[in-house]
Amino acid sequence: MSKRILIVDDAAFMRMMIKDILTKNGFEVVGEAGDGAQAVEKYAELKPDLVTMDITMPEMDGIAALKEIKQKDPSAIIIMCSAMGQQAMVIDAIQAGAKDFIVKPFQADRVIEAIQKALG
């Protein structure tokens, strides 16, 4: 059975890019969210195997959403995505329970490698 993934990014174009990479590599994209608050709702509703989570988003950012999801489901597997190589945010995300970090622009092999590693 293919792994079920939730994609979270405020940019529809970025969601489309990740979705394309994932579906070409045999993953099932079960949902998409445009901000952190939607991500928390969709996670509870869809129970995905893994979440790709943008950091910088309106309403609720990725780190706040990560913390909220991990609070409700400590076993959640979340990989953070960001255009900014901001060390502090990366450290915050990892400390809050993120499994890995992918930097935009996405390289397909890096995305797949991170997801396969996170899913163990």
CSV table of C-alpha atoms in Angstrom, one decimal:
chain,number,residue,atom,x,y,z
A,1,MET,CA,0.0,0.0,0.0
A,2,SER,CA,1.4,3.4,-0.9
A,3,LYS,CA,2.1,5.9,1.8
A,4,ARG,CA,-0.5,8.6,2.3
A,5,ILE,CA,0.9,12.2,2.4
A,6,LEU,CA,-0.6,15.6,3.3
A,7,ILE,CA,1.0,18.6,1.6
A,8,VAL,CA,1.0,21.9,3.4
A,9,ASP,CA,2.1,25.2,1.7
A,10,ASP,CA,0.4,28.5,1.2
A,11,ALA,CA,1.6,28.6,-2.4
A,12,ALA,CA,-0.6,26.4,-4.7
A,13,PHE,CA,2.4,26.2,-7.2
A,14,MET,CA,4.6,24.7,-4.5
A,15,ARG,CA,1.9,22.2,-3.5
A,16,MET,CA,1.6,21.2,-7.1
A,17,MET,CA,5.4,20.7,-7.5
A,18,ILE,CA,5.6,18.5,-4.4
A,19,LYS,CA,2.5,16.6,-5.4
A,20,ASP,CA,4.0,15.9,-8.9
A,21,ILE,CA,7.3,14.6,-7.3
A,22,LEU,CA,5.4,12.4,-4.9
A,23,THR,CA,2.8,10.9,-7.2
A,24,LYS,CA,5.6,10.1,-9.8
A,25,ASN,CA,7.4,8.2,-7.1
A,26,GLY,CA,4.4,6.1,-6.0
A,27,PHE,CA,3.1,8.1,-3.0
A,28,GLU,CA,-0.5,9.0,-2.5
A,29,VAL,CA,-1.3,12.6,-1.8
A,30,VAL,CA,-4.4,12.4,0.3
A,31,GLY,CA,-4.8,16.1,1.0
A,32,GLU,CA,-3.5,19.7,0.7
A,33,ALA,CA,-3.7,22.6,3.1
A,34,GLY,CA,-2.9,26.3,2.5
A,35,ASP,CA,-2.0,27.3,6.1
A,36,GLY,CA,-1.2,25.8,9.5
A,37,ALA,CA,-4.7,25.9,10.9
A,38,GLN,CA,-6.0,23.9,7.8
A,39,ALA,CA,-3.0,21.5,8.3
A,40,VAL,CA,-4.1,20.7,11.8
A,41,GLU,CA,-7.7,20.1,10.7
A,42,LYS,CA,-6.7,18.0,7.7
A,43,TYR,CA,-4.2,15.9,9.7
A,44,ALA,CA,-7.0,15.0,12.2
A,45,GLU,CA,-9.4,14.2,9.4
A,46,LEU,CA,-7.1,12.3,7.0
A,47,LYS,CA,-4.5,10.7,9.4
A,48,PRO,CA,-1.8,10.7,6.8
A,49,ASP,CA,1.5,8.7,7.1
A,50,LEU,CA,3.5,11.9,6.6
A,51,VAL,CA,3.2,15.6,6.3
A,52,THR,CA,5.3,18.1,4.2
A,53,MET,CA,4.9,21.4,6.0
A,54,ASP,CA,6.0,24.8,4.8
A,55,ILE,CA,7.3,27.1,7.6
A,56,THR,CA,6.2,30.5,6.5
A,57,MET,CA,2.4,30.7,6.1
A,58,PRO,CA,-0.4,33.1,7.0
A,59,GLU,CA,-2.8,32.4,9.9
A,60,MET,CA,-0.7,29.8,11.6
A,61,ASP,CA,2.9,29.1,10.6
A,62,GLY,CA,4.4,25.7,10.0
A,63,ILE,CA,6.2,25.5,13.4
A,64,ALA,CA,3.0,26.3,15.3
A,65,ALA,CA,1.1,23.7,13.3
A,66,LEU,CA,3.9,21.2,13.8
A,67,LYS,CA,3.7,21.7,17.6
A,68,GLU,CA,-0.1,21.3,17.6
A,69,ILE,CA,-0.1,18.2,15.5
A,70,LYS,CA,2.7,16.6,17.6
A,71,GLN,CA,0.8,17.4,20.8
A,72,LYS,CA,-2.3,15.6,19.5
A,73,ASP,CA,-0.3,12.8,17.8
A,74,PRO,CA,3.2,12.4,19.1
A,75,SER,CA,3.9,9.7,16.4
A,76,ALA,CA,3.2,12.2,13.6
A,77,ILE,CA,5.9,12.3,10.9
A,78,ILE,CA,6.4,15.8,9.6
A,79,ILE,CA,9.0,17.2,7.2
A,80,MET,CA,9.5,20.9,7.1
A,81,CYS,CA,9.9,22.9,3.9
A,82,SER,CA,11.2,26.4,3.5
A,83,ALA,CA,12.7,28.7,1.0
A,84,MET,CA,14.8,30.2,3.7
A,85,GLY,CA,17.9,28.5,5.0
A,86,GLN,CA,17.2,30.1,8.4
A,87,GLN,CA,19.1,28.1,10.9
A,88,ALA,CA,17.0,29.2,13.9
A,89,MET,CA,13.8,28.1,12.3
A,90,VAL,CA,15.3,24.8,11.3
A,91,ILE,CA,16.5,24.2,14.9
A,92,ASP,CA,13.0,25.3,16.2
A,93,ALA,CA,11.3,22.8,13.9
A,94,ILE,CA,13.6,19.9,14.7
A,95,GLN,CA,13.3,20.6,18.5
A,96,ALA,CA,9.5,20.7,18.1
A,97,GLY,CA,9.6,17.2,16.5
A,98,ALA,CA,10.1,17.6,12.8
A,99,LYS,CA,11.8,14.6,11.2
A,100,ASP,CA,13.7,16.4,8.5
A,101,PHE,CA,13.9,19.6,6.5
A,102,ILE,CA,13.7,20.2,2.7
A,103,VAL,CA,14.9,23.5,1.2
A,104,LYS,CA,13.1,25.1,-1.7
A,105,PRO,CA,13.5,25.0,-4.7
A,106,PHE,CA,12.8,21.3,-4.3
A,107,GLN,CA,15.1,18.7,-5.8
A,108,ALA,CA,13.0,15.6,-6.5
A,109,ASP,CA,15.7,13.2,-5.3
A,110,ARG,CA,16.2,15.1,-2.0
A,111,VAL,CA,12.4,15.2,-1.4
A,112,ILE,CA,12.1,11.4,-2.0
A,113,GLU,CA,15.2,10.7,0.1
A,114,ALA,CA,13.9,12.7,3.0
A,115,ILE,CA,10.4,11.1,2.9
A,116,GLN,CA,11.8,7.5,2.6
A,117,LYS,CA,14.2,8.2,5.5
A,118,ALA,CA,11.4,9.7,7.7
A,119,LEU,CA,9.1,6.8,7.0
A,120,GLY,CA,11.9,4.4,7.9
